[in-house]
PDB file of C-alpha atoms in Angstrom:
ATOM      1  CA  UNK A   1      -5.842 -63.273  40.434  1.00 89.00           C
ATOM      2  CA  UNK A   2      -3.060 -64.793  42.514  1.00 92.00           C
ATOM      3  CA  UNK A   3      -0.222 -67.009  41.321  1.00 94.00           C
ATOM      4  CA  UNK A   4       1.725 -69.525  43.381  1.00 94.00           C
ATOM      5  CA  UNK A   5       4.856 -71.388  42.251  1.00 93.00           C
ATOM      6  CA  UNK A   6       4.649 -75.179  42.425  1.00 94.00           C
ATOM      7  CA  UNK A   7       8.129 -76.640  42.239  1.00 92.00           C
ATOM      8  CA  UNK A   8      10.469 -75.364  39.534  1.00 93.00           C
ATOM      9  CA  UNK A   9       8.282 -75.748  36.468  1.00 94.00           C
ATOM     10  CA  UNK A  10       4.662 -75.341  37.532  1.00 95.00           C
ATOM     11  CA  UNK A  11       2.336 -72.509  38.458  1.00 95.00           C
ATOM     12  CA  UNK A  12      -0.995 -72.489  40.300  1.00 95.00           C
ATOM     13  CA  UNK A  13      -3.277 -69.595  39.360  1.00 95.00           C
ATOM     14  CA  UNK A  14      -6.076 -68.733  41.805  1.00 94.00           C
ATOM     15  CA  UNK A  15      -9.120 -66.737  40.688  1.00 91.00           C
ATOM     16  CA  UNK A  16     -12.304 -65.564  42.384  1.00 89.00           C
ATOM     17  CA  UNK A  17     -14.937 -67.852  40.846  1.00 88.00           C
ATOM     18  CA  UNK A  18     -15.621 -70.959  38.842  1.00 85.00           C
ATOM     19  CA  UNK A  19     -16.582 -68.831  35.840  1.00 86.00           C
ATOM     20  CA  UNK A  20     -13.202 -67.068  35.955  1.00 89.00           C
ATOM     21  CA  UNK A  21     -11.406 -70.407  36.213  1.00 89.00           C
ATOM     22  CA  UNK A  22     -13.257 -71.693  33.135  1.00 86.00           C
ATOM     23  CA  UNK A  23     -12.450 -68.506  31.212  1.00 89.00           C
ATOM     24  CA  UNK A  24      -8.777 -68.668  32.193  1.00 91.00           C
ATOM     25  CA  UNK A  25      -8.576 -72.338  31.236  1.00 90.00           C
ATOM     26  CA  UNK A  26     -10.137 -71.602  27.824  1.00 87.00           C
ATOM     27  CA  UNK A  27      -7.717 -68.723  27.206  1.00 90.00           C
ATOM     28  CA  UNK A  28      -4.645 -70.760  28.180  1.00 93.00           C
ATOM     29  CA  UNK A  29      -5.744 -73.656  25.972  1.00 90.00           C
ATOM     30  CA  UNK A  30      -6.227 -71.167  23.116  1.00 89.00           C
ATOM     31  CA  UNK A  31      -2.730 -69.732  23.631  1.00 92.00           C
ATOM     32  CA  UNK A  32      -1.183 -73.179  23.673  1.00 93.00           C
ATOM     33  CA  UNK A  33      -3.009 -74.103  20.454  1.00 91.00           C
ATOM     34  CA  UNK A  34      -1.768 -70.990  18.659  1.00 93.00           C
ATOM     35  CA  UNK A  35       1.793 -71.576  19.878  1.00 93.00           C
ATOM     36  CA  UNK A  36       2.186 -68.540  22.148  1.00 92.00           C
ATOM     37  CA  UNK A  37       2.265 -70.661  25.329  1.00 93.00           C
ATOM     38  CA  UNK A  38       4.532 -73.651  25.846  1.00 94.00           C
ATOM     39  CA  UNK A  39       3.134 -75.827  28.627  1.00 94.00           C
ATOM     40  CA  UNK A  40       2.740 -79.573  29.103  1.00 93.00           C
ATOM     41  CA  UNK A  41      -0.443 -79.664  31.194  1.00 92.00           C
ATOM     42  CA  UNK A  42      -3.283 -77.214  31.904  1.00 93.00           C
ATOM     43  CA  UNK A  43      -5.495 -78.525  34.710  1.00 91.00           C
ATOM     44  CA  UNK A  44      -8.584 -76.533  35.809  1.00 90.00           C
ATOM     45  CA  UNK A  45     -10.291 -76.920  39.178  1.00 89.00           C
ATOM     46  CA  UNK A  46     -13.094 -75.110  41.013  1.00 86.00           C
ATOM     47  CA  UNK A  47     -11.246 -71.773  41.327  1.00 90.00           C
ATOM     48  CA  UNK A  48      -7.720 -72.567  40.158  1.00 93.00           C
ATOM     49  CA  UNK A  49      -5.792 -73.542  37.046  1.00 93.00           C
ATOM     50  CA  UNK A  50      -2.527 -75.484  37.324  1.00 95.00           C
ATOM     51  CA  UNK A  51       0.079 -75.161  34.575  1.00 95.00           C
ATOM     52  CA  UNK A  52       2.845 -77.759  34.537  1.00 96.00           C
ATOM     53  CA  UNK A  53       5.904 -78.025  32.336  1.00 94.00           C
ATOM     54  CA  UNK A  54       6.711 -74.302  32.080  1.00 95.00           C
ATOM     55  CA  UNK A  55      10.180 -73.078  31.169  1.00 92.00           C
ATOM     56  CA  UNK A  56       9.763 -69.830  33.131  1.00 94.00           C
ATOM     57  CA  UNK A  57       6.831 -69.886  35.589  1.00 93.00           C
ATOM     58  CA  UNK A  58       7.772 -66.511  37.125  1.00 93.00           C
ATOM     59  CA  UNK A  59       7.585 -64.780  33.768  1.00 93.00           C
ATOM     60  CA  UNK A  60       4.157 -66.215  33.015  1.00 93.00           C
ATOM     61  CA  UNK A  61       2.960 -65.301  36.514  1.00 93.00           C
ATOM     62  CA  UNK A  62       3.939 -61.663  35.939  1.00 93.00           C
ATOM     63  CA  UNK A  63       2.239 -61.659  32.537  1.00 91.00           C
ATOM     64  CA  UNK A  64      -1.001 -63.160  33.832  1.00 91.00           C
ATOM     65  CA  UNK A  65      -1.358 -60.853  36.828  1.00 89.00           C
ATOM     66  CA  UNK A  66      -0.797 -57.817  34.594  1.00 88.00           C
ATOM     67  CA  UNK A  67      -3.452 -58.778  32.036  1.00 85.00           C
ATOM     68  CA  UNK A  68      -7.193 -59.320  31.881  1.00 84.00           C
ATOM     69  CA  UNK A  69      -8.573 -62.700  30.948  1.00 82.00           C
ATOM     70  CA  UNK A  70     -11.283 -62.475  28.269  1.00 79.00           C
ATOM     71  CA  UNK A  71     -14.600 -64.205  28.964  1.00 78.00           C
ATOM     72  CA  UNK A  72     -14.869 -67.812  27.892  1.00 71.00           C
ATOM     73  CA  UNK A  73     -15.964 -68.027  24.240  1.00 68.00           C
ATOM     74  CA  UNK A  74     -19.532 -69.074  23.468  1.00 67.00           C
ATOM     75  CA  UNK A  75     -20.096 -72.798  23.075  1.00 58.00           C
ATOM     76  CA  UNK A  76     -19.390 -73.662  19.445  1.00 54.00           C
ATOM     77  CA  UNK A  77     -18.617 -77.328  19.857  1.00 64.00           C
ATOM     78  CA  UNK A  78     -20.407 -80.620  19.822  1.00 76.00           C
ATOM     79  CA  UNK A  79     -22.776 -81.363  22.671  1.00 89.00           C
ATOM     80  CA  UNK A  80     -22.499 -84.793  24.302  1.00 95.00           C
ATOM     81  CA  UNK A  81     -25.923 -86.219  25.117  1.00 96.00           C
ATOM     82  CA  UNK A  82     -26.247 -88.593  28.047  1.00 97.00           C
ATOM     83  CA  UNK A  83     -29.461 -90.639  28.314  1.00 98.00           C
ATOM     84  CA  UNK A  84     -30.782 -90.588  31.873  1.00 98.00           C
ATOM     85  CA  UNK A  85     -33.606 -92.226  33.786  1.00 98.00           C
ATOM     86  CA  UNK A  86     -34.796 -89.924  36.565  1.00 98.00           C
ATOM     87  CA  UNK A  87     -35.143 -92.719  39.105  1.00 97.00           C
ATOM     88  CA  UNK A  88     -32.592 -91.742  41.758  1.00 97.00           C
ATOM     89  CA  UNK A  89     -33.231 -92.476  45.439  1.00 98.00           C
ATOM     90  CA  UNK A  90     -32.837 -88.780  46.363  1.00 98.00           C
ATOM     91  CA  UNK A  91     -35.113 -87.372  43.642  1.00 98.00           C
ATOM     92  CA  UNK A  92     -37.970 -86.750  46.095  1.00 97.00           C
ATOM     93  CA  UNK A  93     -35.649 -85.044  48.593  1.00 97.00           C
ATOM     94  CA  UNK A  94     -34.221 -82.790  45.874  1.00 98.00           C
ATOM     95  CA  UNK A  95     -37.741 -81.928  44.735  1.00 98.00           C
ATOM     96  CA  UNK A  96     -38.657 -80.959  48.300  1.00 97.00           C
ATOM     97  CA  UNK A  97     -35.508 -78.826  48.584  1.00 97.00           C
ATOM     98  CA  UNK A  98     -36.365 -77.050  45.340  1.00 98.00           C
ATOM     99  CA  UNK A  99     -40.045 -76.740  46.309  1.00 97.00           C
ATOM    100  CA  UNK A 100     -41.227 -78.507  43.151  1.00 98.00           C
ATOM    101  CA  UNK A 101     -42.415 -81.943  42.031  1.00 97.00           C
ATOM    102  CA  UNK A 102     -40.012 -84.755  41.084  1.00 97.00           C
ATOM    103  CA  UNK A 103     -41.282 -84.390  37.513  1.00 97.00           C
ATOM    104  CA  UNK A 104     -40.221 -80.722  37.540  1.00 98.00           C
ATOM    105  CA  UNK A 105     -36.736 -81.659  38.789  1.00 98.00           C
ATOM    106  CA  UNK A 106     -36.383 -83.968  35.784  1.00 98.00           C
ATOM    107  CA  UNK A 107     -37.725 -81.299  33.421  1.00 97.00           C
ATOM    108  CA  UNK A 108     -35.358 -78.602  34.677  1.00 98.00           C
ATOM    109  CA  UNK A 109     -32.322 -80.868  34.757  1.00 98.00           C
ATOM    110  CA  UNK A 110     -32.936 -82.304  31.285  1.00 98.00           C
ATOM    111  CA  UNK A 111     -33.632 -78.812  29.930  1.00 97.00           C
ATOM    112  CA  UNK A 112     -30.254 -77.433  31.028  1.00 97.00           C
ATOM    113  CA  UNK A 113     -27.100 -77.320  28.916  1.00 95.00           C
ATOM    114  CA  UNK A 114     -24.155 -78.118  31.178  1.00 96.00           C
ATOM    115  CA  UNK A 115     -20.443 -77.439  30.816  1.00 93.00           C
ATOM    116  CA  UNK A 116     -17.708 -79.590  32.344  1.00 93.00           C
ATOM    117  CA  UNK A 117     -15.912 -77.097  34.592  1.00 92.00           C
ATOM    118  CA  UNK A 118     -13.203 -79.531  35.696  1.00 92.00           C
ATOM    119  CA  UNK A 119     -12.590 -83.208  36.366  1.00 93.00           C
ATOM    120  CA  UNK A 120     -11.491 -85.018  39.499  1.00 88.00           C
ATOM    121  CA  UNK A 121     -12.475 -87.276  42.406  1.00 86.00           C
ATOM    122  CA  UNK A 122     -12.148 -90.395  40.243  1.00 90.00           C
ATOM    123  CA  UNK A 123     -11.099 -90.957  36.602  1.00 91.00           C
ATOM    124  CA  UNK A 124     -13.848 -89.800  34.255  1.00 93.00           C
ATOM    125  CA  UNK A 125     -15.800 -87.794  36.836  1.00 96.00           C
ATOM    126  CA  UNK A 126     -16.696 -84.337  35.518  1.00 95.00           C
ATOM    127  CA  UNK A 127     -18.013 -81.460  37.620  1.00 96.00           C
ATOM    128  CA  UNK A 128     -20.765 -79.979  35.451  1.00 97.00           C
ATOM    129  CA  UNK A 129     -22.093 -76.445  35.855  1.00 95.00           C
ATOM    130  CA  UNK A 130     -25.190 -74.892  34.322  1.00 95.00           C
ATOM    131  CA  UNK A 131     -28.036 -75.017  36.821  1.00 97.00           C
ATOM    132  CA  UNK A 132     -28.991 -71.604  38.275  1.00 96.00           C
ATOM    133  CA  UNK A 133     -27.833 -70.971  41.850  1.00 94.00           C
ATOM    134  CA  UNK A 134     -31.375 -71.407  43.220  1.00 96.00           C
ATOM    135  CA  UNK A 135     -31.070 -75.130  42.440  1.00 98.00           C
ATOM    136  CA  UNK A 136     -27.957 -75.689  44.579  1.00 97.00           C
ATOM    137  CA  UNK A 137     -28.432 -78.605  46.976  1.00 97.00           C
ATOM    138  CA  UNK A 138     -26.359 -79.698  49.984  1.00 96.00           C
ATOM    139  CA  UNK A 139     -24.522 -82.994  50.050  1.00 96.00           C
ATOM    140  CA  UNK A 140     -26.133 -85.806  51.993  1.00 96.00           C
ATOM    141  CA  UNK A 141     -25.587 -85.619  55.747  1.00 93.00           C
ATOM    142  CA  UNK A 142     -24.440 -89.255  55.657  1.00 95.00           C
ATOM    143  CA  UNK A 143     -22.527 -90.301  52.512  1.00 96.00           C
ATOM    144  CA  UNK A 144     -23.252 -93.673  50.953  1.00 97.00           C
ATOM    145  CA  UNK A 145     -20.524 -96.280  51.186  1.00 96.00           C
ATOM    146  CA  UNK A 146     -21.198 -97.398  47.598  1.00 96.00           C
ATOM    147  CA  UNK A 147     -22.844 -95.352  44.854  1.00 97.00           C
ATOM    148  CA  UNK A 148     -23.581 -97.432  41.722  1.00 97.00           C
ATOM    149  CA  UNK A 149     -21.775 -96.606  38.477  1.00 96.00           C
ATOM    150  CA  UNK A 150     -23.882 -94.383  36.225  1.00 97.00           C
ATOM    151  CA  UNK A 151     -25.583 -92.568  39.099  1.00 98.00           C
ATOM    152  CA  UNK A 152     -26.391 -88.944  38.268  1.00 98.00           C
ATOM    153  CA  UNK A 153     -26.033 -86.685  41.294  1.00 98.00           C
ATOM    154  CA  UNK A 154     -26.207 -83.096  42.482  1.00 98.00           C
ATOM    155  CA  UNK A 155     -24.048 -81.362  45.095  1.00 97.00           C
ATOM    156  CA  UNK A 156     -23.763 -77.619  45.606  1.00 96.00           C
ATOM    157  CA  UNK A 157     -23.737 -76.007  42.145  1.00 95.00           C
ATOM    158  CA  UNK A 158     -22.566 -79.165  40.370  1.00 96.00           C
ATOM    159  CA  UNK A 159     -24.030 -82.131  38.532  1.00 98.00           C
ATOM    160  CA  UNK A 160     -21.915 -85.251  38.141  1.00 97.00           C
ATOM    161  CA  UNK A 161     -22.068 -88.846  36.957  1.00 97.00           C
ATOM    162  CA  UNK A 162     -20.263 -91.592  38.880  1.00 97.00           C
ATOM    163  CA  UNK A 163     -18.070 -93.474  36.366  1.00 96.00           C
ATOM    164  CA  UNK A 164     -17.682 -96.456  38.687  1.00 95.00           C
ATOM    165  CA  UNK A 165     -19.059 -97.683  41.989  1.00 96.00           C
ATOM    166  CA  UNK A 166     -17.547 -95.637  44.816  1.00 95.00           C
ATOM    167  CA  UNK A 167     -18.440 -93.941  48.087  1.00 96.00           C
ATOM    168  CA  UNK A 168     -20.221 -90.624  47.661  1.00 96.00           C
ATOM    169  CA  UNK A 169     -22.383 -88.018  49.307  1.00 96.00           C
ATOM    170  CA  UNK A 170     -24.119 -86.452  46.311  1.00 98.00           C
ATOM    171  CA  UNK A 171     -27.910 -86.347  45.977  1.00 98.00           C
ATOM    172  CA  UNK A 172     -28.766 -89.032  43.404  1.00 98.00           C
ATOM    173  CA  UNK A 173     -31.537 -88.084  40.988  1.00 98.00           C
ATOM    174  CA  UNK A 174     -31.054 -90.508  38.101  1.00 98.00           C
ATOM    175  CA  UNK A 175     -29.127 -93.201  36.269  1.00 98.00           C
ATOM    176  CA  UNK A 176     -27.338 -93.365  32.911  1.00 98.00           C
ATOM    177  CA  UNK A 177     -25.875 -96.305  30.996  1.00 96.00           C
ATOM    178  CA  UNK A 178     -23.257 -94.064  29.353  1.00 96.00           C
ATOM    179  CA  UNK A 179     -19.651 -95.226  29.843  1.00 95.00           C
ATOM    180  CA  UNK A 180     -17.758 -92.303  31.341  1.00 95.00           C
ATOM    181  CA  UNK A 181     -14.344 -93.997  31.513  1.00 94.00           C
ATOM    182  CA  UNK A 182     -13.068 -96.684  29.152  1.00 93.00           C
ATOM    183  CA  UNK A 183      -9.378 -97.652  29.006  1.00 89.00           C
ATOM    184  CA  UNK A 184      -9.884 -98.980  25.469  1.00 90.00           C
ATOM    185  CA  UNK A 185     -11.188 -95.604  24.234  1.00 89.00           C
ATOM    186  CA  UNK A 186      -9.046 -92.667  23.113  1.00 87.00           C
ATOM    187  CA  UNK A 187      -9.400 -90.522  25.079  1.00 88.00           C
ATOM    188  CA  UNK A 188     -10.481 -92.792  27.930  1.00 92.00           C
ATOM    189  CA  UNK A 189     -12.646 -90.068  29.525  1.00 91.00           C
ATOM    190  CA  UNK A 190     -15.910 -89.249  27.759  1.00 94.00           C
ATOM    191  CA  UNK A 191     -15.992 -85.827  29.426  1.00 92.00           C
ATOM    192  CA  UNK A 192     -13.210 -83.246  29.604  1.00 89.00           C
ATOM    193  CA  UNK A 193     -13.065 -79.607  30.768  1.00 89.00           C
ATOM    194  CA  UNK A 194     -15.046 -77.373  28.447  1.00 86.00           C
ATOM    195  CA  UNK A 195     -17.238 -80.181  27.097  1.00 90.00           C
ATOM    196  CA  UNK A 196     -20.952 -79.325  26.702  1.00 93.00           C
ATOM    197  CA  UNK A 197     -23.377 -81.924  28.068  1.00 96.00           C
ATOM    198  CA  UNK A 198     -27.118 -82.433  27.863  1.00 97.00           C
ATOM    199  CA  UNK A 199     -29.077 -85.080  29.732  1.00 98.00           C
ATOM    200  CA  UNK A 200     -31.776 -86.701  27.606  1.00 97.00           C
ATOM    201  CA  UNK A 201     -34.660 -88.374  29.395  1.00 96.00           C
ATOM    202  CA  UNK A 202     -35.041 -92.075  28.710  1.00 91.00           C
ATOM    203  CA  UNK A 203     -37.183 -94.857  30.138  1.00 75.00           C
TER     204      UNK A 203
END
């Protein structure tokens, strides 16, 4: 674990893996909830966690580097189900990369319970982990200039859903009508770090 000061009141904590970042995020959220950590924002990323609004970042940095972070607790929360049609333009390419049929890609993907590791790229976009490493796929060699909202894609170890039309280089395997970002909803984002997600096949 490595800590880096960010301004006067923030701290960036670097860890070795996505799993460690998720565990650290869960532990810091737990500490804040019980009142032993005073912090305004806790923002996870692929291998870092940013804490903002700290009274004494140096003190917390010393405490974190001297302690062990417990594993993330087992999932004991509601699972969000997203209906998906496995009709993406890259489904056949992903199947070829995996060495299976398109039907098997849909079966494996829909049979996996995902966790939102972190959010970014665009409001409402969650980076979901859960597929075994053998199902990692590369990004497209040539990104699309416009990916339709609701597109379900794969890139590296992650699954994601595009909340709005935007450029993107992920391999698109399906489509959902779920609204990932809605300004009129509280919270606006359907997915947040730590959320469990299942994709449910629809027609």
